[in-house]
mmCIF file of C-alpha atoms in Angstrom:
data_model
loop_
_atom_site.group_PDB
_atom_site.id
_atom_site.type_symbol
_atom_site.label_atom_id
_atom_site.label_comp_id
_atom_site.label_asym_id
_atom_site.label_seq_id
_atom_site.Cartn_x
_atom_site.Cartn_y
_atom_site.Cartn_z
ATOM 1 C CA UNK A 1 32.428 255.099 -24.859
ATOM 2 C CA UNK A 2 31.316 254.504 -28.416
ATOM 3 C CA UNK A 3 33.630 252.363 -30.559
ATOM 4 C CA UNK A 4 37.333 253.075 -30.221
ATOM 5 C CA UNK A 5 37.073 256.866 -30.111
ATOM 6 C CA UNK A 6 36.438 258.642 -26.800
ATOM 7 C CA UNK A 7 33.332 260.805 -26.761
ATOM 8 C CA UNK A 8 33.335 264.217 -25.092
ATOM 9 C CA UNK A 9 30.114 265.875 -23.933
ATOM 10 C CA UNK A 10 30.269 269.639 -24.490
ATOM 11 C CA UNK A 11 27.515 271.765 -22.999
ATOM 12 C CA UNK A 12 26.911 275.006 -24.891
ATOM 13 C CA UNK A 13 25.861 276.816 -21.715
ATOM 14 C CA UNK A 14 23.625 279.889 -21.626
ATOM 15 C CA UNK A 15 21.776 279.935 -24.968
ATOM 16 C CA UNK A 16 21.758 283.740 -25.179
ATOM 17 C CA UNK A 17 25.526 283.927 -24.676
ATOM 18 C CA UNK A 18 28.551 283.060 -26.769
ATOM 19 C CA UNK A 19 28.495 279.329 -25.945
ATOM 20 C CA UNK A 20 26.546 278.404 -29.114
ATOM 21 C CA UNK A 21 28.858 280.609 -31.229
ATOM 22 C CA UNK A 22 31.932 278.847 -29.862
ATOM 23 C CA UNK A 23 30.434 275.389 -30.350
ATOM 24 C CA UNK A 24 30.122 276.094 -34.077
ATOM 25 C CA UNK A 25 33.942 276.346 -34.259
ATOM 26 C CA UNK A 26 34.516 272.807 -32.963
ATOM 27 C CA UNK A 27 34.707 271.092 -36.375
ATOM 28 C CA UNK A 28 37.885 273.104 -37.059
ATOM 29 C CA UNK A 29 39.672 271.659 -33.997
ATOM 30 C CA UNK A 30 41.769 268.566 -34.807
ATOM 31 C CA UNK A 31 41.781 265.645 -32.422
ATOM 32 C CA UNK A 32 40.866 262.027 -32.010
ATOM 33 C CA UNK A 33 37.809 262.340 -29.765
ATOM 34 C CA UNK A 34 34.228 262.761 -30.924
ATOM 35 C CA UNK A 35 32.802 266.082 -29.706
ATOM 36 C CA UNK A 36 29.088 266.048 -28.931
ATOM 37 C CA UNK A 37 27.425 269.385 -28.192
ATOM 38 C CA UNK A 38 24.515 269.271 -25.764
ATOM 39 C CA UNK A 39 22.052 272.000 -26.716
ATOM 40 C CA UNK A 40 19.046 272.725 -28.905
ATOM 41 C CA UNK A 41 19.998 271.870 -32.490
ATOM 42 C CA UNK A 42 17.663 274.556 -33.851
ATOM 43 C CA UNK A 43 19.405 277.131 -31.651
ATOM 44 C CA UNK A 44 22.707 276.180 -33.308
ATOM 45 C CA UNK A 45 21.144 276.322 -36.763
ATOM 46 C CA UNK A 46 19.779 279.779 -36.056
ATOM 47 C CA UNK A 47 23.057 281.057 -34.632
ATOM 48 C CA UNK A 48 24.988 279.639 -37.599
ATOM 49 C CA UNK A 49 22.651 281.493 -39.960
ATOM 50 C CA UNK A 50 23.039 284.695 -37.941
ATOM 51 C CA UNK A 51 26.819 284.377 -38.174
ATOM 52 C CA UNK A 52 26.783 283.403 -41.831
ATOM 53 C CA UNK A 53 28.444 280.074 -41.005
ATOM 54 C CA UNK A 54 28.021 276.889 -43.014
ATOM 55 C CA UNK A 55 28.283 274.139 -40.408
ATOM 56 C CA UNK A 56 26.994 270.613 -40.885
ATOM 57 C CA UNK A 57 24.952 269.713 -37.771
ATOM 58 C CA UNK A 58 23.981 266.073 -37.267
ATOM 59 C CA UNK A 59 22.027 264.407 -34.447
ATOM 60 C CA UNK A 60 24.143 262.382 -32.042
ATOM 61 C CA UNK A 61 23.750 258.609 -32.242
ATOM 62 C CA UNK A 62 26.118 256.715 -29.927
ATOM 63 C CA UNK A 63 26.690 253.826 -32.318
ATOM 64 C CA UNK A 64 26.952 255.861 -35.533
ATOM 65 C CA UNK A 65 30.150 257.561 -36.647
ATOM 66 C CA UNK A 66 29.460 261.118 -37.786
ATOM 67 C CA UNK A 67 30.496 262.312 -41.269
ATOM 68 C CA UNK A 68 33.862 264.061 -41.495
ATOM 69 C CA UNK A 69 33.605 267.746 -40.623
ATOM 70 C CA UNK A 70 30.144 267.433 -39.066
ATOM 71 C CA UNK A 71 29.240 268.657 -35.578
ATOM 72 C CA UNK A 72 27.323 266.127 -33.496
ATOM 73 C CA UNK A 73 24.468 267.563 -31.435
ATOM 74 C CA UNK A 74 22.630 265.821 -28.613
ATOM 75 C CA UNK A 75 19.376 267.724 -28.931
ATOM 76 C CA UNK A 76 17.884 269.105 -25.724
ATOM 77 C CA UNK A 77 15.033 271.486 -26.528
ATOM 78 C CA UNK A 78 14.883 275.068 -25.317
ATOM 79 C CA UNK A 79 12.048 275.892 -22.946
ATOM 80 C CA UNK A 80 11.438 279.259 -24.624
ATOM 81 C CA UNK A 81 12.628 281.090 -27.765
ATOM 82 C CA UNK A 82 16.090 282.564 -27.449
ATOM 83 C CA UNK A 83 17.615 285.737 -28.841
ATOM 84 C CA UNK A 84 21.369 286.272 -28.788
ATOM 85 C CA UNK A 85 22.328 288.681 -26.012
ATOM 86 C CA UNK A 86 18.972 288.607 -24.190
ATOM 87 C CA UNK A 87 18.627 286.467 -21.087
ATOM 88 C CA UNK A 88 15.408 284.612 -20.364
ATOM 89 C CA UNK A 89 14.919 282.900 -16.979
ATOM 90 C CA UNK A 90 12.520 280.481 -18.668
ATOM 91 C CA UNK A 91 15.553 278.725 -20.179
ATOM 92 C CA UNK A 92 17.346 278.160 -16.867
ATOM 93 C CA UNK A 93 15.900 274.644 -16.615
ATOM 94 C CA UNK A 94 17.184 273.928 -20.130
ATOM 95 C CA UNK A 95 20.719 274.943 -19.132
ATOM 96 C CA UNK A 96 20.631 272.644 -16.107
ATOM 97 C CA UNK A 97 19.177 269.818 -18.216
ATOM 98 C CA UNK A 98 22.221 269.926 -20.500
ATOM 99 C CA UNK A 99 24.496 269.652 -17.462
ATOM 100 C CA UNK A 100 22.480 266.794 -15.991
ATOM 101 C CA UNK A 101 22.636 264.838 -19.253
ATOM 102 C CA UNK A 102 26.392 265.330 -19.537
ATOM 103 C CA UNK A 103 26.916 264.238 -15.922
ATOM 104 C CA UNK A 104 24.773 261.136 -16.404
ATOM 105 C CA UNK A 105 26.666 260.219 -19.565
ATOM 106 C CA UNK A 106 30.022 260.562 -17.838
ATOM 107 C CA UNK A 107 28.866 258.477 -14.891
ATOM 108 C CA UNK A 108 27.593 255.691 -17.155
ATOM 109 C CA UNK A 109 30.751 255.632 -19.289
ATOM 110 C CA UNK A 110 28.998 256.910 -22.407
ATOM 111 C CA UNK A 111 31.222 260.008 -22.289
ATOM 112 C CA UNK A 112 34.910 260.061 -21.399
ATOM 113 C CA UNK A 113 34.694 263.619 -20.053
ATOM 114 C CA UNK A 114 32.552 266.729 -20.089
ATOM 115 C CA UNK A 115 33.433 270.261 -21.144
ATOM 116 C CA UNK A 116 31.178 273.079 -19.999
ATOM 117 C CA UNK A 117 30.429 276.298 -21.821
ATOM 118 C CA UNK A 118 29.679 279.479 -19.855
ATOM 119 C CA UNK A 119 26.457 279.806 -17.881
ATOM 120 C CA UNK A 120 24.880 282.886 -16.330
ATOM 121 C CA UNK A 121 24.489 282.335 -12.589
ATOM 122 C CA UNK A 122 22.214 285.340 -12.145
ATOM 123 C CA UNK A 123 19.520 284.254 -14.581
ATOM 124 C CA UNK A 124 19.441 280.728 -13.101
ATOM 125 C CA UNK A 125 18.898 282.234 -9.658
ATOM 126 C CA UNK A 126 16.288 284.596 -11.122
ATOM 127 C CA UNK A 127 14.412 281.483 -12.223
ATOM 128 C CA UNK A 128 14.201 280.406 -8.586
ATOM 129 C CA UNK A 129 16.993 277.815 -8.679
ATOM 130 C CA UNK A 130 19.816 278.409 -6.157
ATOM 131 C CA UNK A 131 23.003 278.142 -8.196
ATOM 132 C CA UNK A 132 26.469 279.290 -7.154
ATOM 133 C CA UNK A 133 28.403 277.762 -10.050
ATOM 134 C CA UNK A 134 29.335 274.680 -12.034
ATOM 135 C CA UNK A 135 31.793 273.488 -9.395
ATOM 136 C CA UNK A 136 29.251 273.307 -6.595
ATOM 137 C CA UNK A 137 26.515 271.948 -8.880
ATOM 138 C CA UNK A 138 28.709 269.099 -10.130
ATOM 139 C CA UNK A 139 29.706 268.212 -6.580
ATOM 140 C CA UNK A 140 26.073 267.962 -5.517
ATOM 141 C CA UNK A 141 24.967 265.986 -8.561
ATOM 142 C CA UNK A 142 27.789 263.447 -8.263
ATOM 143 C CA UNK A 143 27.485 263.128 -4.494
ATOM 144 C CA UNK A 144 31.036 264.407 -3.984
ATOM 145 C CA UNK A 145 31.615 265.808 -0.519
ATOM 146 C CA UNK A 146 34.485 268.069 -1.525
ATOM 147 C CA UNK A 147 35.751 269.345 -4.862
ATOM 148 C CA UNK A 148 38.464 271.826 -5.787
ATOM 149 C CA UNK A 149 38.356 274.480 -8.489
ATOM 150 C CA UNK A 150 41.562 274.842 -10.457
ATOM 151 C CA UNK A 151 42.312 277.101 -13.416
ATOM 152 C CA UNK A 152 45.229 276.456 -15.715
ATOM 153 C CA UNK A 153 47.059 277.876 -18.696
ATOM 154 C CA UNK A 154 50.510 278.976 -19.872
ATOM 155 C CA UNK A 155 52.238 276.428 -17.579
ATOM 156 C CA UNK A 156 50.445 277.892 -14.544
ATOM 157 C CA UNK A 157 47.873 276.107 -12.379
ATOM 158 C CA UNK A 158 45.967 277.885 -9.610
ATOM 159 C CA UNK A 159 43.649 275.979 -7.258
ATOM 160 C CA UNK A 160 41.324 277.538 -4.686
ATOM 161 C CA UNK A 161 40.534 276.690 -1.085
ATOM 162 C CA UNK A 162 37.276 278.694 -1.225
ATOM 163 C CA UNK A 163 35.339 279.601 -4.361
ATOM 164 C CA UNK A 164 32.220 281.723 -4.709
ATOM 165 C CA UNK A 165 31.962 283.311 -1.277
ATOM 166 C CA UNK A 166 31.620 286.910 -0.113
ATOM 167 C CA UNK A 167 35.017 288.143 1.039
ATOM 168 C CA UNK A 168 33.842 288.619 4.641
ATOM 169 C CA UNK A 169 32.999 284.883 4.803
ATOM 170 C CA UNK A 170 36.334 283.588 3.523
ATOM 171 C CA UNK A 171 38.346 283.472 6.760
ATOM 172 C CA UNK A 172 35.652 281.541 8.619
ATOM 173 C CA UNK A 173 35.422 279.042 5.747
ATOM 174 C CA UNK A 174 39.112 278.129 5.919
ATOM 175 C CA UNK A 175 39.157 275.494 8.640
ATOM 176 C CA UNK A 176 41.948 272.971 9.288
ATOM 177 C CA UNK A 177 39.754 270.124 8.050
ATOM 178 C CA UNK A 178 38.766 271.914 4.836
ATOM 179 C CA UNK A 179 42.311 273.018 4.055
ATOM 180 C CA UNK A 180 43.572 269.479 4.664
ATOM 181 C CA UNK A 181 40.971 268.056 2.264
ATOM 182 C CA UNK A 182 41.684 270.595 -0.458
ATOM 183 C CA UNK A 183 45.424 269.966 -0.396
ATOM 184 C CA UNK A 184 44.961 266.193 -0.467
ATOM 185 C CA UNK A 185 42.579 266.414 -3.453
ATOM 186 C CA UNK A 186 44.899 268.778 -5.301
ATOM 187 C CA UNK A 187 47.941 266.580 -4.683
ATOM 188 C CA UNK A 188 46.095 263.368 -5.578
ATOM 189 C CA UNK A 189 44.732 264.679 -8.889
ATOM 190 C CA UNK A 190 48.034 266.235 -9.919
ATOM 191 C CA UNK A 191 49.509 262.761 -9.529
ATOM 192 C CA UNK A 192 46.664 260.630 -10.895
ATOM 193 C CA UNK A 193 45.194 262.846 -13.616
ATOM 194 C CA UNK A 194 48.098 265.027 -14.677
ATOM 195 C CA UNK A 195 50.777 262.361 -14.290
ATOM 196 C CA UNK A 196 53.066 264.447 -12.039
ATOM 197 C CA UNK A 197 54.861 261.985 -9.802
ATOM 198 C CA UNK A 198 55.918 264.412 -7.053
ATOM 199 C CA UNK A 199 54.016 267.689 -7.426
ATOM 200 C CA UNK A 200 55.384 270.820 -5.819
ATOM 201 C CA UNK A 201 52.634 273.106 -4.496
ATOM 202 C CA UNK A 202 53.046 276.722 -3.394
ATOM 203 C CA UNK A 203 50.489 277.822 -0.788
ATOM 204 C CA UNK A 204 49.430 281.444 -0.399
ATOM 205 C CA UNK A 205 48.759 282.994 2.969
ATOM 206 C CA UNK A 206 45.357 284.516 3.651
ATOM 207 C CA UNK A 207 46.399 287.882 5.047
ATOM 208 C CA UNK A 208 48.715 290.576 3.659
ATOM 209 C CA UNK A 209 52.353 289.512 4.039
ATOM 210 C CA UNK A 210 51.050 286.067 5.093
ATOM 211 C CA UNK A 211 49.975 287.549 8.406
ATOM 212 C CA UNK A 212 53.268 289.319 9.261
ATOM 213 C CA UNK A 213 53.920 286.942 12.165
ATOM 214 C CA UNK A 214 50.430 287.442 13.561
ATOM 215 C CA UNK A 215 50.382 291.242 13.362
ATOM 216 C CA UNK A 216 48.030 291.197 10.346
ATOM 217 C CA UNK A 217 45.892 288.203 11.300
ATOM 218 C CA UNK A 218 46.428 284.846 12.937
ATOM 219 C CA UNK A 219 44.941 282.498 10.313
ATOM 220 C CA UNK A 220 48.422 281.543 9.099
ATOM 221 C CA UNK A 221 49.604 280.680 12.609
ATOM 222 C CA UNK A 222 46.427 279.049 13.877
ATOM 223 C CA UNK A 223 45.195 277.218 10.760
ATOM 224 C CA UNK A 224 47.439 277.186 7.704
ATOM 225 C CA UNK A 225 50.888 276.430 9.148
ATOM 226 C CA UNK A 226 49.757 273.484 11.336
ATOM 227 C CA UNK A 227 48.042 271.841 8.346
ATOM 228 C CA UNK A 228 51.041 272.359 6.068
ATOM 229 C CA UNK A 229 53.422 271.039 8.721
ATOM 230 C CA UNK A 230 51.396 267.851 9.139
ATOM 231 C CA UNK A 231 51.070 267.188 5.385
ATOM 232 C CA UNK A 232 54.730 267.941 4.709
ATOM 233 C CA UNK A 233 55.575 265.300 7.311
ATOM 234 C CA UNK A 234 53.469 262.862 5.245
ATOM 235 C CA UNK A 235 55.590 263.567 2.183
ATOM 236 C CA UNK A 236 53.570 266.178 0.281
ATOM 237 C CA UNK A 237 55.828 268.886 -1.177
ATOM 238 C CA UNK A 238 54.321 272.163 0.064
ATOM 239 C CA UNK A 239 55.904 275.615 0.336
ATOM 240 C CA UNK A 240 54.209 278.321 2.364
ATOM 241 C CA UNK A 241 52.261 280.123 3.518
ATOM 242 C CA UNK A 242 53.692 282.721 1.130
ATOM 243 C CA UNK A 243 52.669 286.362 0.689
ATOM 244 C CA UNK A 244 50.326 286.455 -2.293
ATOM 245 C CA UNK A 245 51.726 289.732 -3.623
ATOM 246 C CA UNK A 246 55.124 288.150 -4.333
ATOM 247 C CA UNK A 247 54.122 284.507 -4.816
ATOM 248 C CA UNK A 248 53.527 284.850 -8.563
ATOM 249 C CA UNK A 249 56.947 286.113 -9.600
ATOM 250 C CA UNK A 250 58.677 283.904 -12.218
ATOM 251 C CA UNK A 251 61.583 282.906 -9.976
ATOM 252 C CA UNK A 252 59.284 281.585 -7.261
ATOM 253 C CA UNK A 253 57.019 279.824 -9.752
ATOM 254 C CA UNK A 254 59.956 278.067 -11.412
ATOM 255 C CA UNK A 255 59.564 274.351 -10.807
ATOM 256 C CA UNK A 256 56.146 274.798 -9.232
ATOM 257 C CA UNK A 257 53.329 272.498 -10.378
ATOM 258 C CA UNK A 258 50.423 274.391 -8.796
ATOM 259 C CA UNK A 259 49.605 277.365 -6.606
ATOM 260 C CA UNK A 260 46.960 277.062 -3.901
ATOM 261 C CA UNK A 261 45.186 280.375 -3.282
ATOM 262 C CA UNK A 262 42.934 280.914 -0.294
ATOM 263 C CA UNK A 263 40.099 282.652 -2.157
ATOM 264 C CA UNK A 264 38.778 283.370 -5.640
ATOM 265 C CA UNK A 265 40.105 286.866 -6.251
ATOM 266 C CA UNK A 266 43.484 286.174 -4.659
ATOM 267 C CA UNK A 267 44.689 283.743 -7.299
ATOM 268 C CA UNK A 268 42.481 284.054 -10.359
ATOM 269 C CA UNK A 269 43.211 287.655 -11.411
ATOM 270 C CA UNK A 270 46.854 286.690 -11.950
ATOM 271 C CA UNK A 271 45.953 283.488 -13.804
ATOM 272 C CA UNK A 272 43.410 285.202 -16.023
ATOM 273 C CA UNK A 273 45.728 288.103 -16.773
ATOM 274 C CA UNK A 274 48.325 285.629 -17.993
ATOM 275 C CA UNK A 275 45.995 283.270 -19.856
ATOM 276 C CA UNK A 276 42.649 284.922 -20.593
ATOM 277 C CA UNK A 277 41.159 283.580 -23.776
ATOM 278 C CA UNK A 278 43.212 280.387 -23.476
ATOM 279 C CA UNK A 279 42.750 279.397 -19.833
ATOM 280 C CA UNK A 280 40.899 276.340 -18.584
ATOM 281 C CA UNK A 281 38.809 275.589 -15.511
ATOM 282 C CA UNK A 282 39.126 272.051 -14.092
ATOM 283 C CA UNK A 283 37.105 270.559 -11.249
ATOM 284 C CA UNK A 284 39.299 268.300 -9.115
ATOM 285 C CA UNK A 285 37.991 265.612 -6.801
ATOM 286 C CA UNK A 286 35.062 264.507 -8.982
ATOM 287 C CA UNK A 287 34.536 260.884 -10.039
ATOM 288 C CA UNK A 288 34.265 262.228 -13.619
ATOM 289 C CA UNK A 289 36.473 264.485 -15.747
ATOM 290 C CA UNK A 290 35.224 268.039 -16.199
ATOM 291 C CA UNK A 291 36.935 270.989 -17.825
ATOM 292 C CA UNK A 292 35.515 274.372 -18.767
ATOM 293 C CA UNK A 293 36.179 277.685 -20.413
ATOM 294 C CA UNK A 294 37.585 280.357 -18.108
ATOM 295 C CA UNK A 295 35.236 283.150 -19.208
ATOM 296 C CA UNK A 296 31.612 284.188 -18.943
ATOM 297 C CA UNK A 297 28.674 284.380 -21.311
ATOM 298 C CA UNK A 298 29.763 287.668 -22.971
ATOM 299 C CA UNK A 299 26.215 288.590 -23.928
ATOM 300 C CA UNK A 300 27.426 291.649 -25.827
ATOM 301 C CA UNK A 301 29.429 289.419 -28.189
ATOM 302 C CA UNK A 302 26.787 286.741 -28.775
ATOM 303 C CA UNK A 303 25.861 286.480 -32.424
ATOM 304 C CA UNK A 304 28.488 289.047 -33.432
ATOM 305 C CA UNK A 305 31.192 286.752 -34.774
ATOM 306 C CA UNK A 306 33.766 288.382 -32.484
ATOM 307 C CA UNK A 307 33.930 285.714 -29.756
ATOM 308 C CA UNK A 308 37.199 283.776 -29.419
ATOM 309 C CA UNK A 309 37.060 279.994 -29.147
ATOM 310 C CA UNK A 310 40.603 279.688 -27.740
ATOM 311 C CA UNK A 311 39.582 278.787 -24.198
ATOM 312 C CA UNK A 312 37.012 276.234 -25.402
ATOM 313 C CA UNK A 313 39.597 274.608 -27.647
ATOM 314 C CA UNK A 314 42.060 274.328 -24.742
ATOM 315 C CA UNK A 315 39.350 272.887 -22.485
ATOM 316 C CA UNK A 316 38.490 270.269 -25.113
ATOM 317 C CA UNK A 317 42.145 269.324 -25.605
ATOM 318 C CA UNK A 318 42.674 268.883 -21.872
ATOM 319 C CA UNK A 319 39.427 266.933 -21.442
ATOM 320 C CA UNK A 320 40.537 264.553 -24.177
ATOM 321 C CA UNK A 321 43.926 264.044 -22.504
ATOM 322 C CA UNK A 322 42.497 263.603 -18.993
ATOM 323 C CA UNK A 323 39.702 261.369 -20.255
ATOM 324 C CA UNK A 324 42.206 259.109 -21.978
ATOM 325 C CA UNK A 325 44.369 258.898 -18.830
ATOM 326 C CA UNK A 326 41.328 258.118 -16.705
#
């Protein structure tokens, strides 16, 4: 890290989306850390002009303190011209280059943490690069065998056993070994990164009514309950498997530190309903700190001035806190 102030790497994400718009709001966010945006500086200049924004953009120099109110930019050039709202597969490599630079900086200690803006998975795949999401990409690039996606906001944290899978593949992906690993990573990072001494975790069942005693599926009996029983005996505070349709009521969530959902659309609709626009995505299990916005590229809002920076601001605040604890 440069000097006495932690440095956060913030990737602006898909250049045709709202990521560049949101990055221009960063000078208004108070905080101790330096915020360095990884993108094309001319893209930001153009988007600022389109939005009628007067933002001082300065090149990032690790050993130079930026002027007050300026936005530091680590310039990574676009591969092709970019127009707000119009995807171009030619810039997929540029998007991945910003991620790679942020990862390398976190691994070397140059950056205390990284915050990722929204990317468009489809256009990266259209460019011929298999890409299922930030979570999986970061795991591969850092050589991490297993990571856990967790979204947070409004005192609610929801982690996932499986992430970006077709629904028909979910049950087969939930094995005893995988579930064991996910719970251990979740518990460990709640303790080490969030400072919760004895986290209480609620675990959702996979099937309706948590399997109804085997009448609606046996995954709870054959996989989930044996794993929970073993980990509870080790001292991890787990409750479940619980029916997902009643798990998220306030009484049950009271005193809970995290919910573990079995698949993406089991837990995240509730979280995003409660926190959308201010939620945060955190990747657990990595050797680096990574947070992210909880929304997509919103191509229809790019360049319009109507995009909300609330989620980015929350992701930056959490990255600064987790980076300092790390």
